Each structure stands twice: as structure tokens, then as C-alpha cells.
Amino acid sequence: MAASDAADSLDTPKAHTRIDQGAERVKHATSEAVARTKQAVNATADRVEAGVHHAADRTADAAHRASDKAADLSERGRQMRDETMDKAELWMDQAREYVREKPMQSIAIAVGAGWLLGRILRR
């Protein structure tokens, strides 16, 4: 009879109420756990997003600095090339002027330099 008493107690409205209350407590606890998990995930996502934005900003700043440095070096290289070309033109003008003023000495120097270069290259 004890089994039939237990079955009768489950059919009573009081048992149904306790089951419903227990189910509500489980639903409420589950909802709170899900809400806390969502908050934690959102907070973590916000921190990750902020970190990514910060890293992207730093990378962009470094790229800008490198680009500016490259442009500066390029400009300095252009200036050095221009100065070198100017000096070479000046030396060529001076050499032409020397040849015009002293053609015989220029030929003698050229022959001597050619002879010396030939001797050096034969060895």
C-alpha cells in the first residue's frame, strides 16, 4: 500500500505545485547563469576589441613613421645624387677646359696613363 500512497501523493495539486516551483527555480537559476555568462563574454569581447583597436593604431603609427623615414631618406639620396652629378659635371668642365688650354700636355698625360694602365693589366 505504500506504493499506492506515494502514487496518490504525486497526483495531488500540492505535488504539482512543488514540481512547478522547482521547475521555476531551475529556470530562474539557468536564466541568471546565462545572463552572467553573456555579461562575462561581452566584457571579454569589449576588452579584446579595445586591444585590437589599440594594436591597429600602434601598427598604423609605426607604418606612418617608417613611410616618413623612407621618404626622408629618398629625398636625401636624391640630393646626394644631384650634388654628385653637379660635381662630376664641374670636373668634366674643368677637364675640357684644361684640354683646350693645354692640348699637347693632355695628350702626353693620356698616353702615359694608357701605358701605365696597360702595364698594370698585363701582370
Short mmCIF file of C-alpha atoms in Angstrom, two decimals:
data_model
loop_
_atom_site.label_atom_id
_atom_site.label_comp_id
_atom_site.label_asym_id
_atom_site.label_seq_id
_atom_site.Cartn_x
_atom_site.Cartn_y
_atom_site.Cartn_z
CA MET A 1 0.00 0.00 0.00
CA ALA A 2 2.85 2.28 0.48
CA ALA A 3 3.39 2.40 -3.29
CA SER A 4 -0.20 3.42 -3.88
CA ASP A 5 0.08 6.11 -1.21
CA ALA A 6 3.15 7.50 -2.99
CA ALA A 7 1.35 7.48 -6.33
CA ASP A 8 -1.64 9.23 -4.77
CA SER A 9 0.61 11.93 -3.29
CA LEU A 10 2.08 12.67 -6.76
CA ASP A 11 -1.36 13.27 -8.20
CA THR A 12 -2.29 15.83 -5.69
CA PRO A 13 -2.30 19.52 -6.60
CA LYS A 14 0.23 20.17 -3.84
CA ALA A 15 2.79 17.87 -5.54
CA HIS A 16 2.16 19.59 -8.86
CA THR A 17 2.73 22.93 -7.23
CA ARG A 18 6.04 21.78 -5.75
CA ILE A 19 7.15 20.43 -9.13
CA ASP A 20 6.18 23.69 -10.82
CA GLN A 21 8.02 25.70 -8.15
CA GLY A 22 11.12 23.52 -8.56
CA ALA A 23 10.97 23.94 -12.34
CA GLU A 24 10.64 27.72 -11.93
CA ARG A 25 13.67 27.79 -9.62
CA VAL A 26 15.71 25.81 -12.17
CA LYS A 27 14.55 28.13 -14.99
CA HIS A 28 15.40 31.21 -12.91
CA ALA A 29 18.84 29.85 -11.94
CA THR A 30 19.52 28.90 -15.56
CA SER A 31 18.47 32.35 -16.79
CA GLU A 32 20.73 34.03 -14.23
CA ALA A 33 23.66 31.79 -15.20
CA VAL A 34 23.12 32.55 -18.88
CA ALA A 35 22.86 36.30 -18.15
CA ARG A 36 26.10 36.24 -16.12
CA THR A 37 27.84 34.27 -18.87
CA LYS A 38 26.63 36.77 -21.50
CA GLN A 39 27.95 39.65 -19.41
CA ALA A 40 31.31 37.95 -18.98
CA VAL A 41 31.55 37.17 -22.71
CA ASN A 42 30.55 40.72 -23.65
CA ALA A 43 33.10 42.21 -21.25
CA THR A 44 35.81 39.94 -22.64
CA ALA A 45 34.81 40.79 -26.21
CA ASP A 46 34.97 44.50 -25.38
CA ARG A 47 38.47 44.10 -23.92
CA VAL A 48 39.63 42.10 -26.95
CA GLU A 49 38.13 44.67 -29.31
CA ALA A 50 39.84 47.52 -27.45
CA GLY A 51 43.14 45.62 -27.58
CA VAL A 52 42.81 45.00 -31.31
CA HIS A 53 41.99 48.68 -31.93
CA HIS A 54 44.99 49.75 -29.85
CA ALA A 55 47.29 47.34 -31.71
CA ALA A 56 45.95 48.54 -35.07
CA ASP A 57 46.55 52.18 -34.07
CA ARG A 58 50.11 51.42 -32.97
CA THR A 59 50.79 49.50 -36.17
CA ALA A 60 49.44 52.36 -38.28
CA ASP A 61 51.60 54.85 -36.34
CA ALA A 62 54.69 52.70 -36.90
CA ALA A 63 53.87 52.38 -40.60
CA HIS A 64 53.46 56.17 -40.89
CA ARG A 65 56.80 56.74 -39.17
CA ALA A 66 58.51 54.19 -41.45
CA SER A 67 56.93 55.79 -44.52
CA ASP A 68 58.04 59.26 -43.42
CA LYS A 69 61.56 57.97 -42.75
CA ALA A 70 61.70 56.29 -46.17
CA ALA A 71 60.53 59.49 -47.86
CA ASP A 72 63.17 61.47 -45.95
CA LEU A 73 65.92 59.02 -46.92
CA SER A 74 64.75 59.06 -50.52
CA GLU A 75 64.91 62.85 -50.61
CA ARG A 76 68.39 62.84 -49.05
CA GLY A 77 69.51 60.26 -51.62
CA ARG A 78 68.17 62.45 -54.44
CA GLN A 79 70.02 65.45 -53.05
CA MET A 80 73.27 63.48 -52.79
CA ARG A 81 72.86 62.20 -56.35
CA ASP A 82 72.23 65.74 -57.61
CA GLU A 83 75.29 67.05 -55.75
CA THR A 84 77.43 64.22 -57.14
CA MET A 85 76.20 64.88 -60.67
CA ASP A 86 76.94 68.59 -60.24
CA LYS A 87 80.49 67.80 -59.05
CA ALA A 88 81.03 65.37 -61.94
CA GLU A 89 79.85 68.00 -64.43
CA LEU A 90 82.16 70.55 -62.83
CA TRP A 91 85.13 68.16 -63.06
CA MET A 92 84.29 67.37 -66.71
CA ASP A 93 84.09 71.08 -67.49
CA GLN A 94 87.45 71.61 -65.80
CA ALA A 95 88.98 68.70 -67.74
CA ARG A 96 87.60 70.04 -71.05
CA GLU A 97 88.97 73.50 -70.25
CA TYR A 98 92.39 72.02 -69.39
CA VAL A 99 92.43 70.08 -72.70
CA ARG A 100 91.51 73.24 -74.63
CA GLU A 101 94.19 75.28 -72.89
CA LYS A 102 96.95 72.62 -72.98
CA PRO A 103 96.24 70.08 -75.73
CA MET A 104 99.79 68.71 -76.03
CA GLN A 105 100.18 68.15 -72.28
CA SER A 106 96.72 66.48 -72.22
CA ILE A 107 97.77 64.06 -74.97
CA ALA A 108 101.01 63.28 -73.14
CA ILE A 109 99.14 62.62 -69.89
CA ALA A 110 96.62 60.38 -71.71
CA VAL A 111 99.40 58.37 -73.41
CA GLY A 112 101.28 57.99 -70.11
CA ALA A 113 98.15 56.91 -68.25
CA GLY A 114 97.31 54.42 -71.01
CA TRP A 115 100.84 52.96 -70.98
CA LEU A 116 100.79 52.64 -67.16
CA LEU A 117 97.34 51.04 -67.17
CA GLY A 118 98.46 48.59 -69.87
CA ARG A 119 101.49 47.55 -67.79
CA ILE A 120 99.36 47.04 -64.71
CA LEU A 121 96.75 44.95 -66.53
CA ARG A 122 99.34 42.65 -68.19
CA ARG A 123 100.51 41.30 -64.85
#
